Amino acid sequence: MIIELPKLNFDPKSLAPAISAETIDYHYNKHHTMYVENINKLIVWTEFENLSLEEIIQKSSAGPIFNNAAQVWNHNFYFEALSPKPEIMPNLILLENIIEKWGSLDNFKVEFNKMAISNFGSWWTWLIKDKNSWKLDIINTSNAITPISNPENSQIPLLVCDVWEHAYYIDYRNKRAKYLDNFWKVLDWKIVERRFK
Ligand code: MN
């Protein structure tokens, strides 16, 4: 099975100034594309050759196959929720859940950004919901690790921010907090809601 690179839902120039066309060019056309090319090469003649991307992630152990497959999935998930004309608020049920946990949408963003600044190295910051309780939480995963890597895991990802330096360094240099503030301006809650339901 060929692992495809999904097309972007937006014009690469359209997220500026939050995310520049140059960043999208490097991030999507170079980094994301490279992960897709790598995984397609790595699975040839292996037990993973005919599996879906999700199955490859769940059945591979730590190493290049897992890393590249998980990076493809994480980037698909990240780019899918970006939009130049985003829905800037979640709908009632999701909003109620956020308010119940964090008090307000703004306070949720503050806590999310705090989490996204707290780690050392390269990682992803996620809003997740528990499959059983529907409770929301914010988590970090290092390198390529993804909430979907363990099928037993009850964490369902709803949104992700890429906090690898390549996601923001061209536009923001070392000012990661500014990238995180502007990330919310292009995050489409419509997509997050769809994942929540
Ligand atoms: Mn990235």
Coordinates of N, CA, C and O and ligand atoms in Angstrom, one line a residue:
M1 N 0.9 -1.2 0.0 CA 0.0 0.0 0.0 C 0.9 1.2 0.0 O 1.8 1.3 0.8
I2 N 0.6 2.1 -0.9 CA 1.4 3.4 -0.9 C 0.8 4.4 0.1 O -0.4 4.6 0.1
I3 N 1.7 4.9 0.9 CA 1.3 5.9 1.9 C 1.3 7.2 1.2 O 2.3 7.6 0.7
E4 N 0.1 7.8 1.1 CA 0.0 9.1 0.3 C 0.3 10.3 1.2 O 0.1 10.3 2.4
L5 N 0.8 11.3 0.5 CA 0.9 12.7 1.1 C -0.4 13.4 0.8 O -0.7 13.7 -0.3
P6 N -1.2 13.7 1.9 CA -2.4 14.4 1.6 C -2.2 15.8 1.1 O -1.2 16.4 1.5
K7 N -3.0 16.3 0.2 CA -2.9 17.7 -0.2 C -3.3 18.6 0.9 O -4.1 18.3 1.7
L8 N -2.7 19.8 0.9 CA -3.1 20.8 1.9 C -4.5 21.3 1.5 O -4.9 21.5 0.4
N9 N -5.2 21.7 2.6 CA -6.6 22.3 2.4 C -6.5 23.8 2.1 O -7.6 24.4 2.1
F10 N -5.3 24.3 2.1 CA -5.2 25.8 2.0 C -4.1 26.1 1.0 O -3.2 25.3 0.8
D11 N -4.1 27.4 0.5 CA -3.0 27.9 -0.3 C -1.8 28.1 0.7 O -2.0 28.7 1.8
P12 N -0.6 27.7 0.3 CA 0.5 27.8 1.2 C 0.8 29.3 1.7 O 1.4 29.5 2.7
K13 N 0.4 30.2 0.8 CA 0.6 31.6 1.2 C -0.4 32.2 2.1 O -0.3 33.2 2.7
S14 N -1.5 31.4 2.3 CA -2.7 32.0 2.9 C -2.7 32.1 4.5 O -3.6 32.7 5.1
L15 N -1.8 31.4 5.1 CA -1.7 31.4 6.6 C -0.9 32.5 7.2 O -0.9 32.7 8.4
A16 N -0.2 33.2 6.3 CA 0.6 34.4 6.7 C -0.3 35.5 7.3 O -1.4 35.6 6.8
P17 N 0.2 36.2 8.3 CA 1.5 36.2 8.9 C 1.7 35.1 10.0 O 2.8 34.9 10.5
A18 N 0.6 34.4 10.4 CA 0.8 33.4 11.5 C 1.8 32.4 11.1 O 2.7 32.0 11.9
I19 N 1.7 31.8 9.9 CA 2.7 30.9 9.4 C 3.0 31.3 7.9 O 2.1 31.3 7.1
S20 N 4.3 31.5 7.6 CA 4.6 32.1 6.3 C 4.6 31.0 5.2 O 4.7 29.8 5.5
A21 N 4.5 31.4 4.0 CA 4.6 30.5 2.8 C 6.0 29.8 2.8 O 6.0 28.6 2.5
E22 N 7.0 30.4 3.3 CA 8.3 29.8 3.3 C 8.3 28.6 4.3 O 8.9 27.6 4.1
T23 N 7.7 28.9 5.5 CA 7.6 27.8 6.5 C 6.8 26.6 6.0 O 7.2 25.5 6.1
I24 N 5.7 26.9 5.3 CA 4.9 25.8 4.7 C 5.7 25.1 3.7 O 5.7 23.9 3.6
D25 N 6.5 25.8 2.9 CA 7.3 25.2 1.9 C 8.3 24.2 2.5 O 8.4 23.1 2.0
Y26 N 9.0 24.6 3.5 CA 9.9 23.7 4.1 C 9.2 22.6 4.9 O 9.6 21.4 4.8
H27 N 8.2 23.0 5.6 CA 7.5 22.0 6.6 C 6.8 21.0 5.8 O 6.9 19.8 6.1
Y28 N 6.0 21.4 4.8 CA 5.2 20.5 4.0 C 6.0 19.8 2.8 O 6.0 18.6 2.7
N29 N 6.5 20.7 2.0 CA 7.2 20.2 0.8 C 8.5 19.5 1.1 O 8.9 18.6 0.3
K30 N 9.1 19.8 2.2 CA 10.4 19.1 2.5 C 10.3 18.1 3.6 O 10.5 16.9 3.4
H31 N 10.0 18.6 4.8 CA 9.9 17.7 6.0 C 8.8 16.6 5.8 O 9.1 15.4 5.9
H32 N 7.6 17.1 5.6 CA 6.5 16.1 5.6 C 6.7 15.2 4.4 O 6.5 13.9 4.5
T33 N 7.0 15.7 3.2 CA 7.2 14.9 2.0 C 8.3 13.9 2.2 O 8.2 12.7 1.8
M34 N 9.3 14.3 2.9 CA 10.5 13.4 3.2 C 10.0 12.2 4.1 O 10.4 11.0 3.8
Y35 N 9.2 12.5 5.1 CA 8.7 11.4 5.9 C 7.9 10.4 5.1 O 8.0 9.2 5.2
V36 N 7.1 10.9 4.2 CA 6.2 10.1 3.3 C 7.1 9.2 2.4 O 6.9 8.0 2.2
E37 N 8.1 9.9 1.8 CA 9.0 9.1 0.9 C 9.8 8.1 1.7 O 10.0 6.9 1.2
N38 N 10.3 8.4 2.9 CA 11.0 7.5 3.7 C 10.2 6.2 4.0 O 10.7 5.1 3.9
I39 N 9.0 6.5 4.5 CA 8.2 5.3 4.9 C 7.9 4.4 3.7 O 7.9 3.2 3.9
N40 N 7.6 5.0 2.6 CA 7.3 4.2 1.4 C 8.5 3.3 1.0 O 8.4 2.2 0.6
K41 N 9.7 3.9 1.2 CA 10.9 3.1 0.9 C 11.2 2.0 2.0 O 11.5 0.9 1.6
L42 N 11.0 2.4 3.2 CA 11.3 1.5 4.3 C 10.4 0.2 4.4 O 10.8 -0.8 4.9
I43 N 9.2 0.3 3.9 CA 8.2 -0.8 4.1 C 8.3 -1.8 3.0 O 7.8 -2.9 3.1
V44 N 9.0 -1.5 1.9 CA 9.1 -2.4 0.8 C 9.7 -3.7 1.2 O 10.7 -3.8 2.0
W45 N 9.1 -4.8 0.9 CA 9.5 -6.2 1.2 C 9.5 -6.5 2.7 O 10.2 -7.3 3.2
T46 N 8.7 -5.7 3.5 CA 8.6 -6.0 4.9 C 7.2 -6.4 5.2 O 6.3 -6.3 4.3
E47 N 6.9 -6.9 6.4 CA 5.6 -7.2 6.9 C 4.6 -6.0 6.9 O 3.4 -6.2 7.0
F48 N 5.2 -4.8 6.8 CA 4.4 -3.6 6.8 C 3.9 -3.2 5.5 O 3.1 -2.2 5.4
E49 N 4.3 -3.8 4.4 CA 4.1 -3.3 3.1 C 2.6 -3.1 2.7 O 2.3 -2.2 2.0
N50 N 1.8 -4.0 3.2 CA 0.4 -3.9 2.8 C -0.5 -3.3 3.9 O -1.8 -3.5 3.9
L51 N 0.1 -2.7 4.9 CA -0.7 -2.2 6.1 C -1.0 -0.7 5.9 O -0.4 0.0 5.1
S52 N -2.1 -0.3 6.5 CA -2.4 1.1 6.5 C -1.4 1.9 7.4 O -0.7 1.3 8.2
L53 N -1.4 3.2 7.3 CA -0.5 4.0 8.1 C -0.7 3.7 9.6 O 0.3 3.6 10.3
E54 N -2.0 3.7 10.0 CA -2.3 3.5 11.4 C -1.8 2.1 11.9 O -1.2 2.0 13.0
E55 N -2.0 1.1 11.0 CA -1.5 -0.2 11.4 C 0.0 -0.3 11.5 O 0.6 -0.9 12.4
I56 N 0.7 0.4 10.6 CA 2.2 0.4 10.6 C 2.6 1.0 12.0 O 3.5 0.5 12.7
I57 N 2.0 2.1 12.4 CA 2.4 2.8 13.6 C 2.1 1.9 14.8 O 3.0 1.8 15.7
Q58 N 1.0 1.2 14.8 CA 0.7 0.3 15.9 C 1.4 -1.0 16.0 O 1.6 -1.5 17.1
K59 N 1.9 -1.5 14.8 CA 2.6 -2.8 14.8 C 4.1 -2.7 14.8 O 4.8 -3.7 15.0
S60 N 4.7 -1.5 14.5 CA 6.1 -1.4 14.5 C 6.6 -1.0 15.9 O 6.0 -0.4 16.6
S61 N 7.9 -1.4 16.1 CA 8.5 -1.0 17.4 C 9.4 0.2 17.1 O 9.7 0.6 16.0
A62 N 10.0 0.8 18.2 CA 10.8 2.0 18.0 C 11.9 1.8 16.9 O 12.5 0.7 16.9
G63 N 12.1 2.7 16.1 CA 13.0 2.6 15.0 C 12.5 3.4 13.8 O 11.5 4.1 13.9
P64 N 13.3 3.3 12.7 CA 13.0 4.2 11.5 C 11.6 4.0 11.0 O 10.9 5.0 10.6
I65 N 11.0 2.8 10.9 CA 9.7 2.6 10.4 C 8.7 3.3 11.2 O 7.8 4.0 10.8
F66 N 8.8 3.0 12.6 CA 7.8 3.7 13.5 C 8.0 5.2 13.4 O 7.0 6.0 13.2
N67 N 9.2 5.7 13.4 CA 9.4 7.2 13.4 C 8.9 7.9 12.2 O 8.2 8.9 12.3
N68 N 9.1 7.3 11.0 CA 8.7 8.0 9.8 C 7.1 7.8 9.6 O 6.5 8.8 9.3
A69 N 6.6 6.7 10.0 CA 5.1 6.5 9.9 C 4.4 7.4 10.8 O 3.4 8.1 10.5
A70 N 4.9 7.5 12.1 CA 4.2 8.3 13.1 C 4.4 9.8 12.7 O 3.4 10.6 12.9
Q71 N 5.5 10.2 12.1 CA 5.7 11.6 11.7 C 4.7 11.9 10.6 O 4.2 13.0 10.5
V72 N 4.5 11.0 9.7 CA 3.5 11.2 8.6 C 2.2 11.4 9.2 O 1.5 12.4 8.9
W73 N 1.8 10.6 10.1 CA 0.4 10.7 10.7 C 0.3 12.0 11.5 O -0.7 12.7 11.3
N74 N 1.3 12.3 12.3 CA 1.2 13.5 13.1 C 1.1 14.8 12.2 O 0.4 15.7 12.5
H75 N 1.9 14.8 11.1 CA 1.9 16.0 10.2 C 0.5 16.0 9.5 O 0.0 17.1 9.3
N76 N 0.0 14.9 9.1 CA -1.3 14.9 8.4 C -2.4 15.6 9.3 O -3.2 16.4 8.9
F77 N -2.3 15.2 10.6 CA -3.2 15.6 11.6 C -3.0 17.1 11.9 O -4.0 17.9 12.1
Y78 N -1.8 17.6 11.9 CA -1.5 19.0 12.2 C -2.0 19.9 11.0 O -2.7 20.8 11.2
F79 N -1.5 19.5 9.8 CA -1.9 20.4 8.6 C -3.4 20.3 8.3 O -3.9 21.4 7.9
E80 N -4.0 19.2 8.6 CA -5.5 19.1 8.3 C -6.3 20.2 9.0 O -7.3 20.6 8.5
A81 N -5.9 20.6 10.2 CA -6.7 21.5 11.0 C -6.3 23.0 10.9 O -6.8 23.8 11.6
L82 N -5.4 23.3 9.9 CA -5.0 24.7 9.7 C -5.8 25.3 8.6 O -6.1 24.6 7.6
S83 N -6.2 26.5 8.8 CA -7.0 27.2 7.8 C -6.8 28.7 7.8 O -6.7 29.3 8.9
P84 N -6.9 29.3 6.6 CA -6.8 30.8 6.6 C -8.1 31.4 7.1 O -8.2 32.6 7.5
K85 N -9.2 30.6 7.0 CA -10.5 31.1 7.5 C -11.1 30.2 8.5 O -12.1 29.5 8.3
P86 N -10.4 30.1 9.7 CA -10.8 29.0 10.6 C -12.1 29.4 11.4 O -12.4 30.6 11.5
E87 N -12.7 28.4 11.9 CA -13.8 28.5 12.9 C -13.0 28.8 14.2 O -12.2 28.0 14.6
I88 N -13.3 30.0 14.8 CA -12.4 30.4 15.9 C -12.9 29.9 17.3 O -12.2 30.1 18.3
M89 N -14.1 29.3 17.3 CA -14.6 28.8 18.6 C -15.1 27.4 18.3 O -15.6 27.1 17.3
P90 N -14.9 26.5 19.4 CA -15.5 25.2 19.3 C -17.0 25.3 19.5 O -17.5 26.3 20.1
N91 N -17.7 24.3 19.1 CA -19.2 24.3 19.3 C -19.6 24.0 20.8 O -18.7 23.8 21.6
L92 N -20.8 24.0 21.0 CA -21.3 24.0 22.4 C -20.8 22.8 23.3 O -20.2 23.1 24.3
I93 N -20.9 21.6 22.8 CA -20.5 20.5 23.6 C -19.0 20.5 23.9 O -18.6 20.3 25.0
L94 N -18.3 20.7 22.9 CA -16.8 20.7 23.1 C -16.4 21.9 23.9 O -15.6 21.8 24.9
L95 N -17.0 23.0 23.7 CA -16.7 24.2 24.5 C -17.1 24.0 26.0 O -16.3 24.3 26.9
E96 N -18.3 23.4 26.2 CA -18.7 23.1 27.6 C -17.6 22.2 28.3 O -17.3 22.4 29.4
N97 N -17.1 21.2 27.5 CA -16.1 20.3 28.1 C -14.8 21.1 28.4 O -14.2 20.8 29.4
I98 N -14.5 22.0 27.5 CA -13.2 22.8 27.8 C -13.4 23.7 29.0 O -12.6 23.8 29.8
I99 N -14.6 24.3 29.1 CA -14.9 25.2 30.2 C -14.9 24.4 31.5 O -14.4 24.9 32.5
E100 N -15.5 23.2 31.5 CA -15.6 22.4 32.7 C -14.2 22.1 33.2 O -13.9 22.1 34.4
K101 N -13.2 21.9 32.3 CA -11.9 21.5 32.7 C -11.0 22.7 33.0 O -10.2 22.7 33.9
W102 N -11.1 23.7 32.1 CA -10.1 24.8 32.2 C -10.7 26.2 32.6 O -10.0 27.2 32.7
G103 N -12.0 26.2 32.7 CA -12.7 27.5 33.1 C -13.1 28.3 31.9 O -14.2 28.9 31.9
S104 N -12.3 28.4 30.9 CA -12.6 29.2 29.7 C -11.7 28.7 28.5 O -10.7 28.1 28.7
L105 N -12.2 29.1 27.3 CA -11.4 28.8 26.1 C -10.0 29.4 26.2 O -9.0 28.8 25.9
D106 N -10.0 30.7 26.6 CA -8.7 31.4 26.7 C -7.8 30.8 27.7 O -6.6 30.6 27.5
N107 N -8.4 30.3 28.8 CA -7.5 29.7 29.8 C -7.0 28.4 29.4 O -5.8 28.0 29.7
F108 N -7.8 27.6 28.6 CA -7.3 26.4 28.0 C -6.1 26.7 27.1 O -5.1 26.0 27.2
K109 N -6.2 27.7 26.3 CA -5.1 28.1 25.4 C -3.8 28.4 26.2 O -2.7 28.0 25.8
V110 N -4.0 29.1 27.3 CA -2.9 29.4 28.2 C -2.2 28.2 28.7 O -1.0 28.0 28.6
E111 N -3.0 27.2 29.1 CA -2.5 26.0 29.7 C -1.9 25.1 28.6 O -0.8 24.5 28.8
F112 N -2.5 25.1 27.4 CA -1.9 24.4 26.3 C -0.6 25.0 25.9 O 0.4 24.2 25.7
N113 N -0.5 26.3 25.8 CA 0.8 26.9 25.4 C 1.9 26.7 26.5 O 3.0 26.5 26.2
K114 N 1.5 26.7 27.8 CA 2.4 26.4 28.8 C 3.0 25.0 28.7 O 4.2 24.8 28.8
M115 N 2.1 24.1 28.3 CA 2.6 22.7 28.1 C 3.5 22.6 26.9 O 4.5 21.9 26.9
A116 N 3.2 23.4 25.9 CA 4.0 23.4 24.6 C 5.4 24.1 24.8 O 6.2 23.9 24.0
I117 N 5.5 24.8 25.9 CA 6.8 25.5 26.1 C 7.6 24.7 27.1 O 8.9 24.9 27.1
S118 N 7.0 23.8 27.8 CA 7.6 23.2 29.0 C 8.7 22.2 28.7 O 9.6 22.0 29.5
N119 N 8.6 21.5 27.6 CA 9.5 20.4 27.3 C 10.9 20.9 26.8 O 11.0 22.0 26.3
F120 N 11.8 19.9 26.8 CA 13.1 20.2 26.2 C 13.3 19.3 25.0 O 13.1 18.1 25.1
G121 N 13.6 19.9 23.8 CA 13.8 19.1 22.6 C 12.7 19.2 21.6 O 12.0 20.3 21.6
S122 N 12.4 18.1 20.8 CA 11.4 18.2 19.8 C 10.2 17.3 20.2 O 10.3 16.2 20.6
W123 N 9.0 17.9 20.1 CA 7.8 17.2 20.5 C 6.5 17.8 19.9 O 6.5 18.7 19.2
W124 N 5.4 17.1 20.3 CA 4.1 17.5 19.9 C 3.2 17.8 21.1 O 3.3 17.0 22.1
T125 N 2.4 18.8 21.1 CA 1.5 19.1 22.2 C 0.1 18.8 21.7 O -0.3 19.3 20.6
W126 N -0.7 18.0 22.4 CA -2.0 17.5 22.0 C -3.1 17.9 23.0 O -2.9 17.9 24.2
L127 N -4.3 18.1 22.4 CA -5.5 18.1 23.2 C -6.1 16.7 22.9 O -6.3 16.3 21.7
I128 N -6.3 15.9 24.0 CA -6.9 14.6 23.8 C -8.2 14.4 24.6 O -8.4 15.1 25.5
K129 N -9.0 13.4 24.2 CA -10.1 13.1 25.0 C -10.0 11.6 25.3 O -9.5 10.8 24.5
D130 N -10.4 11.3 26.5 CA -10.4 9.9 26.9 C -11.6 9.1 26.3 O -12.7 9.6 26.3
K131 N -11.3 8.0 25.7 CA -12.3 7.2 24.9 C -13.5 6.9 25.8 O -14.6 6.8 25.4
N132 N -13.2 6.6 27.1 CA -14.3 6.1 27.9 C -15.0 7.2 28.7 O -16.3 7.2 28.7
S133 N -14.3 8.1 29.2 CA -14.9 9.1 30.1 C -15.2 10.4 29.3 O -15.9 11.3 29.8
W134 N -14.7 10.6 28.1 CA -14.8 11.8 27.3 C -14.1 13.0 28.0 O -14.3 14.1 27.6
K135 N -13.3 12.7 29.0 CA -12.6 13.8 29.7 C -11.5 14.3 28.8 O -10.8 13.5 28.1
L136 N -11.3 15.6 28.8 CA -10.2 16.2 28.0 C -8.9 16.4 28.8 O -8.9 16.5 30.0
D137 N -7.8 16.4 28.1 CA -6.5 16.6 28.7 C -5.5 17.2 27.7 O -5.7 17.0 26.5
I138 N -4.4 17.8 28.2 CA -3.4 18.2 27.3 C -2.1 17.4 27.6 O -1.8 17.2 28.8
I139 N -1.5 16.8 26.6 CA -0.3 16.0 26.8 C 0.8 16.4 25.8 O 0.5 17.0 24.7
N140 N 2.0 16.1 26.1 CA 3.1 16.2 25.2 C 3.6 14.8 24.8 O 3.6 13.9 25.7
T141 N 4.0 14.7 23.6 CA 4.7 13.4 23.2 C 6.0 13.8 22.5 O 6.0 14.7 21.7
S142 N 7.1 13.1 22.9 CA 8.4 13.4 22.4 C 8.7 12.8 21.0 O 8.1 11.8 20.7
N143 N 9.5 13.5 20.2 CA 9.9 13.1 18.9 C 8.7 12.7 18.0 O 7.9 13.6 17.8
A144 N 8.6 11.4 17.6 CA 7.5 11.1 16.7 C 6.3 10.4 17.5 O 5.3 10.1 16.9
I145 N 6.5 10.2 18.8 CA 5.5 9.5 19.6 C 4.1 10.1 19.4 O 3.9 11.4 19.3
T146 N 3.1 9.3 19.2 CA 1.7 9.8 18.9 C 0.7 9.0 19.8 O 0.9 7.9 20.1
P147 N -0.4 9.7 20.2 CA -1.4 9.0 21.0 C -2.0 7.8 20.4 O -2.5 6.9 21.1
I148 N -1.9 7.7 19.0 CA -2.5 6.5 18.4 C -1.6 5.3 18.3 O -1.9 4.2 17.8
S149 N -0.3 5.4 18.9 CA 0.6 4.3 18.7 C 0.3 3.1 19.4 O 0.6 2.0 19.0
N150 N -0.5 3.2 20.5 CA -0.9 2.0 21.3 C -2.4 1.8 21.1 O -3.2 2.7 21.6
P151 N -2.9 0.7 20.5 CA -4.3 0.5 20.3 C -5.1 0.4 21.6 O -6.3 0.7 21.7
E152 N -4.3 0.1 22.7 CA -5.0 -0.1 24.0 C -5.2 1.3 24.7 O -5.9 1.5 25.6
N153 N -4.4 2.3 24.1 CA -4.5 3.6 24.7 C -5.9 4.2 24.5 O -6.4 4.2 23.4
S154 N -6.4 4.8 25.5 CA -7.7 5.3 25.4 C -7.7 6.8 25.1 O -8.7 7.5 25.1
Q155 N -6.5 7.4 24.7 CA -6.4 8.8 24.4 C -6.7 9.0 22.9 O -6.0 8.6 22.0
I156 N -7.8 9.7 22.6 CA -8.1 10.1 21.3 C -7.7 11.5 21.0 O -8.1 12.4 21.7
P157 N -6.8 11.7 20.0 CA -6.3 13.0 19.8 C -7.4 13.9 19.1 O -8.1 13.5 18.2
L158 N -7.5 15.2 19.5 CA -8.4 16.1 18.9 C -7.7 17.2 18.2 O -8.2 17.7 17.1
L159 N -6.6 17.7 18.7 CA -5.8 18.7 18.0 C -4.4 18.6 18.4 O -4.1 18.1 19.5
V160 N -3.5 19.0 17.5 CA -2.0 18.9 17.8 C -1.3 20.2 17.4 O -1.7 20.8 16.3
C161 N -0.3 20.6 18.1 CA 0.6 21.7 17.6 C 2.0 21.0 17.5 O 2.5 20.4 18.4
D162 N 2.6 21.3 16.4 CA 3.9 20.8 16.1 C 4.9 21.7 16.8 O 4.9 22.9 16.5
V163 N 5.6 21.2 17.8 CA 6.6 22.1 18.5 C 8.0 21.7 18.2 O 8.9 21.9 19.0
W164 N 8.2 21.0 17.0 CA 9.6 20.9 16.5 C 10.0 22.2 16.0 O 9.2 23.0 15.5
E165 N 11.3 22.5 16.1 CA 11.8 23.8 15.7 C 11.5 24.1 14.2 O 11.2 25.3 13.9
H166 N 11.5 23.1 13.4 CA 11.2 23.3 12.0 C 9.8 23.9 11.7 O 9.6 24.5 10.6
A167 N 8.9 23.8 12.7 CA 7.6 24.3 12.5 C 7.5 25.8 12.6 O 6.5 26.4 12.2
Y168 N 8.5 26.4 13.3 CA 8.4 27.9 13.5 C 9.7 28.7 13.4 O 9.6 29.9 13.4
Y169 N 10.8 28.0 13.2 CA 12.1 28.7 13.3 C 12.3 29.8 12.3 O 12.8 30.9 12.5
I170 N 11.8 29.6 11.0 CA 12.0 30.5 10.0 C 11.2 31.8 10.3 O 11.7 32.9 10.1
D171 N 10.0 31.7 10.9 CA 9.2 32.9 11.1 C 9.4 33.5 12.5 O 9.3 34.7 12.7
Y172 N 9.8 32.7 13.5 CA 9.8 33.2 14.9 C 11.2 33.0 15.5 O 11.3 33.5 16.7
R173 N 12.1 32.4 14.8 CA 13.4 32.1 15.5 C 13.2 31.4 16.8 O 12.5 30.5 16.9
N174 N 13.8 32.0 17.9 CA 13.7 31.4 19.2 C 12.4 31.7 19.9 O 12.1 31.3 21.1
K175 N 11.5 32.5 19.3 CA 10.3 33.0 20.0 C 9.1 32.0 19.9 O 8.1 32.3 19.2
R176 N 9.3 30.9 20.5 CA 8.3 29.8 20.4 C 6.9 30.3 20.9 O 5.9 29.9 20.4
A177 N 6.9 31.1 22.0 CA 5.7 31.5 22.6 C 4.8 32.3 21.6 O 3.6 32.2 21.5
K178 N 5.5 33.1 20.7 CA 4.8 33.9 19.7 C 4.2 33.0 18.7 O 3.1 33.2 18.2
Y179 N 4.9 31.9 18.3 CA 4.4 30.9 17.3 C 3.1 30.3 17.9 O 2.1 30.2 17.2
L180 N 3.2 30.0 19.2 CA 2.0 29.3 19.8 C 0.8 30.3 19.9 O -0.3 29.9 19.6
D181 N 1.0 31.5 20.2 CA -0.1 32.5 20.2 C -0.7 32.6 18.8 O -1.9 32.6 18.7
N182 N 0.1 32.6 17.8 CA -0.4 32.8 16.4 C -1.0 31.5 15.9 O -1.8 31.6 14.9
F183 N -0.6 30.4 16.4 CA -1.1 29.1 16.0 C -2.6 29.1 16.1 O -3.4 28.6 15.2
W184 N -3.2 29.7 17.2 CA -4.6 29.7 17.4 C -5.4 30.5 16.4 O -6.5 30.3 16.2
K185 N -4.7 31.4 15.7 CA -5.3 32.2 14.7 C -5.6 31.4 13.4 O -6.4 31.9 12.5
V186 N -4.9 30.3 13.2 CA -5.1 29.5 12.0 C -5.6 28.1 12.3 O -5.7 27.2 11.4
L187 N -5.9 27.9 13.6 CA -6.5 26.6 14.0 C -8.0 26.5 13.8 O -8.7 27.4 14.3
D188 N -8.4 25.6 13.0 CA -9.8 25.5 12.6 C -10.6 24.6 13.6 O -10.5 23.3 13.5
W189 N -11.4 25.2 14.5 CA -12.1 24.4 15.5 C -13.2 23.5 14.8 O -13.6 22.5 15.4
K190 N -13.6 23.8 13.6 CA -14.5 22.9 12.9 C -13.9 21.5 12.7 O -14.7 20.5 12.9
I191 N -12.6 21.4 12.4 CA -12.0 20.1 12.3 C -11.9 19.4 13.6 O -12.1 18.2 13.8
V192 N -11.5 20.2 14.6 CA -11.4 19.6 16.0 C -12.7 19.1 16.5 O -12.8 18.0 17.0
E193 N -13.8 19.8 16.2 CA -15.1 19.3 16.5 C -15.5 18.0 15.9 O -16.0 17.1 16.5
R194 N -15.1 17.9 14.6 CA -15.4 16.7 13.8 C -14.7 15.5 14.5 O -15.3 14.4 14.6
R195 N -13.5 15.7 14.9 CA -12.7 14.6 15.6 C -13.3 14.3 17.0 O -13.2 13.2 17.4
F196 N -13.9 15.3 17.6 CA -14.5 15.1 18.9 C -15.7 14.3 18.9 O -16.0 13.5 19.8
K197 N -16.5 14.3 17.8 CA -17.8 13.7 17.7 C -17.7 12.2 17.5 O -16.8 11.6 17.1
Ligands
MN1 MN 6.9 19.2 11.7

